[in-house]
Amino acid sequence: MAGKRVLIVYAHQDPHSFNAAAKEVAVEALTSQGFIVEVSDLYAMNFKATATAEDITGELAADMPFHYAEETKLAWQQGKLSADITEEQRKLTEAELVIFQFPIYWFSAPAILKGWFDRVLTEGFAFTPEKRYSQGIFQDKKAILSFTTGSQESMFGINGINGDVYVAIWPIQYGTLHYCGFQVLAPQISWDPAHTSQEARGNMLEAWRKRLHGLMEEKPLFFPSMDSFDKELGFQLRTELHEQEASKGSTVDKHLEKVPRASQFKSGV
Amino acid sequence: MAGKRVLIVYAHQDPHSFNAAAKEVAVEALTSQGFIVEVSDLYAMNFKATATAEDITGELAADMPFHYAEETKLAWQQGKLSADITEEQRKLTEAELVIFQFPIYWFSAPAILKGWFDRVLTEGFAFTPEKRYSQGIFQDKKAILSFTTGSQESMFGINGINGDVYVAIWPIQYGTLHYCGFQVLAPQISWDPAHTSQEARGNMLEAWRKRLHGLMEEKPLFFPSMDSFDKELGFQLRTELHEQEASKGSTVDKHLEKVPRASQFKSGV
């Protein structure tokens, strides 16, 4: 692994938290394997979460209502993105693995991490109309979500009141990371550390440490190839791929059927 | 509707945007019906998106690593939340309807709006362990997502490459709004206004205006009652409610089957 780079995007306020410990476990386990590890500590950096015109240096390009995606696409082309975005893009470009370490807030990423997605993954840099999903720009990179929950595991199970945790993280795993081409590894989920014993927290960290030693050899989650969708039909599933029940469920159901269930990735993996 | 209050939480940078126009349509249509309309214009307010210790005035309560949810729960009890959070909570308390108007960023809300969810919906104010979902604190209030996409409708259809748009917004509609008890109305989706004609944009705004006149009489989306889940079993679906195929799909699949499909809510509704 010598010289290979990892980026950890870390979003917790407190260096004494479980999330901080999980981040430290990753830094140690990966450094010991010869990786060069960079950490973006979003709260410590006071990372700007909101998508505003200040993200573009100099004049705005378009003579039209401000359209963040359009303006940042042009700014990226012209090297006019703000320095903090450019620096995150540099880290991301160099990394072969990106770990996102965060607590789930409202079935999703905390706003400061959502802001990292909104601001760093600009068109041109992270995707183009042609380069998305299985043909995406970052298809040689791996990404993994490592997060804590405030709910017990049963609530996020397939029969749980919160619904399957894989659906909660679908917008990030599929709609953000795989959209940009990333090979997405199964998430590392640390269940409800705030309401569990010191010993259970230790076990969760040890499971993570163990997993990190084989992480780069893991098979990524399966998502259908972009070829399965017909551009001429507005990127709908090709007719010849429809199964009999296709009209009953959503594409997401089909995607999710192929995704390993959380229960296959309990501690010890 | 005399004296009834509406809150519009609006997240676009530019007053000349389609999102701004949709917000204005709502202000006009609801004011003309006698509602008192308040708007939280998040970018104009420079709304703080990130969840930090500054959101609690005075000393932190807990002698432990900083835990945002725990600290804001205690701060709410003691009247120690920051003034900007308290003001949003006041608006929300008074409103019978809340409209969220925003462009989809990465299958989700822009970070500034995610920050509104993260910071305003504190425990105690917006939910308690006992008061969630169908027994939630805001069960007498209605909420609706009104958003624009950057993708054409076919891509977010049941066979589209992005998967069903209802799955993308599941963390907000169910995991955030319905979690706090809100009756969630079917979303108002304005498809890809940046890449459509002036006429089509006008039609989308007119459809929204028309819908706003009957909005309060609409039937909210169906979600299972909290009674369907067994607390003793960690809030899993009650055994007697399992259908034969329950073990095959996720609870979310079952929830979604009951949810009207986007195609039923095209312009004109």
XYZ file of N, CA and C in Angstrom, chain A residues 73-166:
282
model
N -19.735 24.768 -12.028
C -19.196 24.041 -13.183
C -18.264 24.955 -13.977
N -18.726 26.154 -14.269
C -17.913 27.109 -15.022
C -16.679 27.534 -14.211
N -16.876 27.754 -12.923
C -15.760 28.188 -12.076
C -14.681 27.093 -12.010
N -15.094 25.845 -11.960
C -14.120 24.747 -11.949
C -13.305 24.748 -13.257
N -13.999 24.921 -14.373
C -13.321 24.948 -15.670
C -12.274 26.061 -15.735
N -12.598 27.166 -15.094
C -11.734 28.349 -15.190
C -10.819 28.513 -13.984
N -10.789 27.522 -13.106
C -9.939 27.618 -11.913
C -10.358 28.724 -10.969
N -11.643 28.980 -10.888
C -12.136 30.097 -10.079
C -12.920 29.676 -8.846
N -12.809 28.396 -8.471
C -13.477 27.971 -7.232
C -12.703 28.489 -6.031
N -13.390 28.652 -4.915
C -12.736 29.149 -3.699
C -11.678 28.155 -3.225
N -10.721 28.693 -2.461
C -9.555 27.897 -2.065
C -9.941 26.668 -1.243
N -10.944 26.790 -0.379
C -11.280 25.632 0.466
C -11.859 24.490 -0.359
N -12.639 24.813 -1.386
C -13.173 23.756 -2.260
C -12.033 23.121 -3.054
N -11.170 23.953 -3.601
C -10.046 23.448 -4.407
C -9.171 22.506 -3.590
N -8.962 22.836 -2.328
C -8.129 21.994 -1.469
C -8.800 20.633 -1.202
N -10.095 20.627 -0.981
C -10.790 19.343 -0.798
C -10.759 18.535 -2.089
N -10.881 19.199 -3.215
C -10.822 18.488 -4.501
C -9.434 17.882 -4.709
N -8.395 18.588 -4.278
C -7.035 18.061 -4.371
C -6.905 16.773 -3.547
N -7.405 16.807 -2.309
C -7.332 15.622 -1.448
C -8.083 14.443 -2.067
N -9.235 14.747 -2.615
C -10.071 13.703 -3.200
C -9.416 13.108 -4.445
N -8.825 13.948 -5.257
C -8.152 13.476 -6.466
C -7.030 12.498 -6.124
N -6.305 12.786 -5.059
C -5.155 11.955 -4.709
C -5.528 10.661 -3.994
N -6.724 10.607 -3.423
C -7.095 9.454 -2.588
C -7.612 8.279 -3.418
N -7.243 7.079 -2.975
C -7.818 5.869 -3.597
C -8.981 5.334 -2.787
N -9.055 5.811 -1.553
C -10.141 5.400 -0.657
C -10.592 6.636 0.109
N -11.902 6.811 0.211
C -12.439 7.911 1.010
C -13.382 7.323 2.059
N -13.122 7.665 3.300
C -13.962 7.223 4.417
C -14.718 8.431 4.947
N -16.033 8.284 5.065
C -16.845 9.340 5.671
C -17.242 8.867 7.059
N -16.793 9.577 8.085
C -17.073 9.196 9.479
C -17.973 10.241 10.113
N -19.171 9.837 10.521
C -20.147 10.829 11.015
C -21.255 10.155 11.811
N -21.954 10.936 12.629
C -23.183 10.458 13.254
C -24.363 10.737 12.334
N -25.304 9.801 12.243
C -26.523 10.049 11.458
C -27.333 11.144 12.160
N -27.706 12.163 11.420
C -28.666 13.170 11.894
C -29.871 13.084 10.962
N -31.038 12.818 11.490
C -32.256 12.798 10.679
C -32.115 11.907 9.445
N -31.761 10.645 9.651
C -31.686 9.632 8.581
C -30.675 10.021 7.502
N -29.688 10.847 7.821
C -28.840 11.398 6.766
C -27.539 11.939 7.365
N -26.756 12.603 6.542
C -25.505 13.206 6.998
C -25.791 14.514 7.732
N -24.979 14.873 8.731
C -25.092 16.208 9.336
C -24.895 17.276 8.250
N -25.485 18.443 8.457
C -25.438 19.487 7.424
C -24.005 19.824 7.000
N -23.066 19.789 7.926
C -21.699 20.171 7.561
C -21.112 19.187 6.538
N -21.495 17.924 6.640
C -21.037 16.931 5.662
C -21.848 17.042 4.371
N -23.155 17.306 4.495
C -23.949 17.533 3.286
C -23.356 18.707 2.507
N -22.898 19.717 3.228
C -22.269 20.860 2.572
C -20.984 20.473 1.844
N -20.267 19.514 2.379
C -19.063 19.025 1.683
C -19.466 18.397 0.353
N -20.504 17.571 0.363
C -20.987 16.983 -0.902
C -21.438 18.097 -1.853
N -22.259 19.022 -1.336
C -22.835 20.074 -2.188
C -21.752 20.934 -2.848
N -20.671 21.220 -2.099
C -19.697 22.197 -2.575
C -18.501 21.575 -3.286
N -18.069 20.397 -2.853
C -16.828 19.815 -3.404
C -17.084 19.055 -4.710
N -18.244 18.411 -4.799
C -18.490 17.526 -5.946
C -19.095 18.307 -7.111
N -18.321 19.245 -7.642
C -18.822 20.096 -8.722
C -18.813 19.360 -10.062
N -19.722 19.795 -10.944
C -19.763 19.223 -12.293
C -18.440 19.514 -12.995
N -17.978 18.547 -13.752
C -16.678 18.671 -14.412
C -15.620 17.966 -13.586
N -15.554 18.308 -12.307
C -14.617 17.642 -11.408
C -15.115 16.246 -11.021
N -16.377 16.136 -10.626
C -16.874 14.884 -10.034
C -17.789 14.092 -10.964
N -18.330 14.736 -11.982
C -19.204 14.060 -12.944
C -19.380 14.949 -14.159
N -19.797 14.350 -15.241
C -20.256 15.098 -16.416
C -21.538 14.398 -16.878
N -22.270 14.972 -17.823
C -23.467 14.270 -18.297
C -23.140 12.861 -18.818
N -21.937 12.668 -19.355
C -21.574 11.353 -19.882
C -20.963 10.456 -18.819
N -20.291 11.050 -17.865
C -19.545 10.272 -16.877
C -20.261 10.266 -15.536
N -21.142 9.288 -15.370
C -21.922 9.157 -14.143
C -22.105 7.678 -13.836
N -22.421 7.394 -12.600
C -22.716 6.026 -12.169
C -21.580 5.070 -12.600
N -21.902 3.966 -13.236
C -20.845 2.977 -13.526
C -19.790 3.531 -14.481
N -20.109 4.609 -15.165
C -19.122 5.250 -16.044
C -18.564 6.520 -15.403
N -18.701 6.613 -14.110
C -18.366 7.841 -13.399
C -16.872 8.115 -13.305
N -16.570 9.364 -12.982
C -15.191 9.849 -12.963
C -14.348 9.133 -11.908
N -14.949 8.798 -10.769
C -14.165 8.216 -9.669
C -14.281 6.689 -9.618
N -14.457 6.047 -10.763
C -14.695 4.602 -10.729
C -13.487 3.797 -10.267
N -12.299 4.402 -10.223
C -11.137 3.695 -9.671
C -10.960 3.935 -8.166
N -11.857 4.703 -7.596
C -11.765 4.987 -6.160
C -12.847 4.222 -5.397
N -12.521 3.961 -4.132
C -13.505 3.332 -3.248
C -13.958 4.339 -2.194
N -15.200 4.179 -1.751
C -15.729 5.038 -0.683
C -16.522 4.195 0.283
N -16.527 4.620 1.535
C -17.300 3.904 2.554
C -17.870 4.888 3.569
N -19.110 4.652 3.945
C -19.728 5.404 5.032
C -19.504 4.643 6.331
N -18.929 5.304 7.314
C -18.796 4.728 8.656
C -19.537 5.657 9.598
N -20.652 5.175 10.144
C -21.479 6.107 10.914
C -22.042 5.473 12.177
N -22.448 6.362 13.071
C -23.139 5.957 14.287
C -24.611 6.309 14.152
N -25.439 5.588 14.883
C -26.871 5.889 14.889
C -27.287 6.296 16.297
N -28.473 6.870 16.399
C -29.079 7.156 17.689
C -30.218 6.190 17.962
N -30.427 5.244 17.030
C -31.470 4.227 17.182
C -30.813 2.872 17.332
N -31.532 1.980 17.982
C -31.038 0.610 18.052
C -31.204 -0.058 16.682
N -30.462 -1.136 16.478
C -30.413 -1.777 15.167
C -31.787 -2.269 14.696
N -32.588 -2.778 15.636
C -33.888 -3.341 15.245
C -34.779 -2.311 14.559
N -34.654 -1.055 14.964
C -35.511 -0.023 14.389
C -35.159 0.268 12.927
N -33.915 0.029 12.568
C -33.459 0.255 11.192
C -33.349 -1.057 10.409
N -33.991 -2.122 10.922
C -33.959 -3.403 10.219
C -35.046 -3.473 9.161
N -35.123 -4.600 8.471
C -36.075 -4.679 7.361
C -37.519 -4.618 7.837
N -37.766 -4.954 9.096
C -39.118 -4.795 9.633
C -39.209 -3.697 10.683
N -38.198 -2.892 10.769
C -38.149 -1.874 11.821
C -38.941 -0.627 11.470
N -39.271 0.123 12.487
C -40.131 1.291 12.301
C -39.470 2.376 11.445
N -38.140 2.458 11.465
C -37.444 3.457 10.655
C -37.286 3.029 9.195
N -37.629 1.778 8.907
C -37.332 1.256 7.572
C -35.859 0.878 7.477
N -35.547 0.161 6.438
C -34.198 -0.352 6.200
C -33.177 0.788 6.161
N -32.137 0.660 6.941
C -31.117 1.711 6.973
C -30.496 1.927 5.587
N -30.510 0.893 4.754
C -29.959 1.061 3.401
C -30.779 2.056 2.578
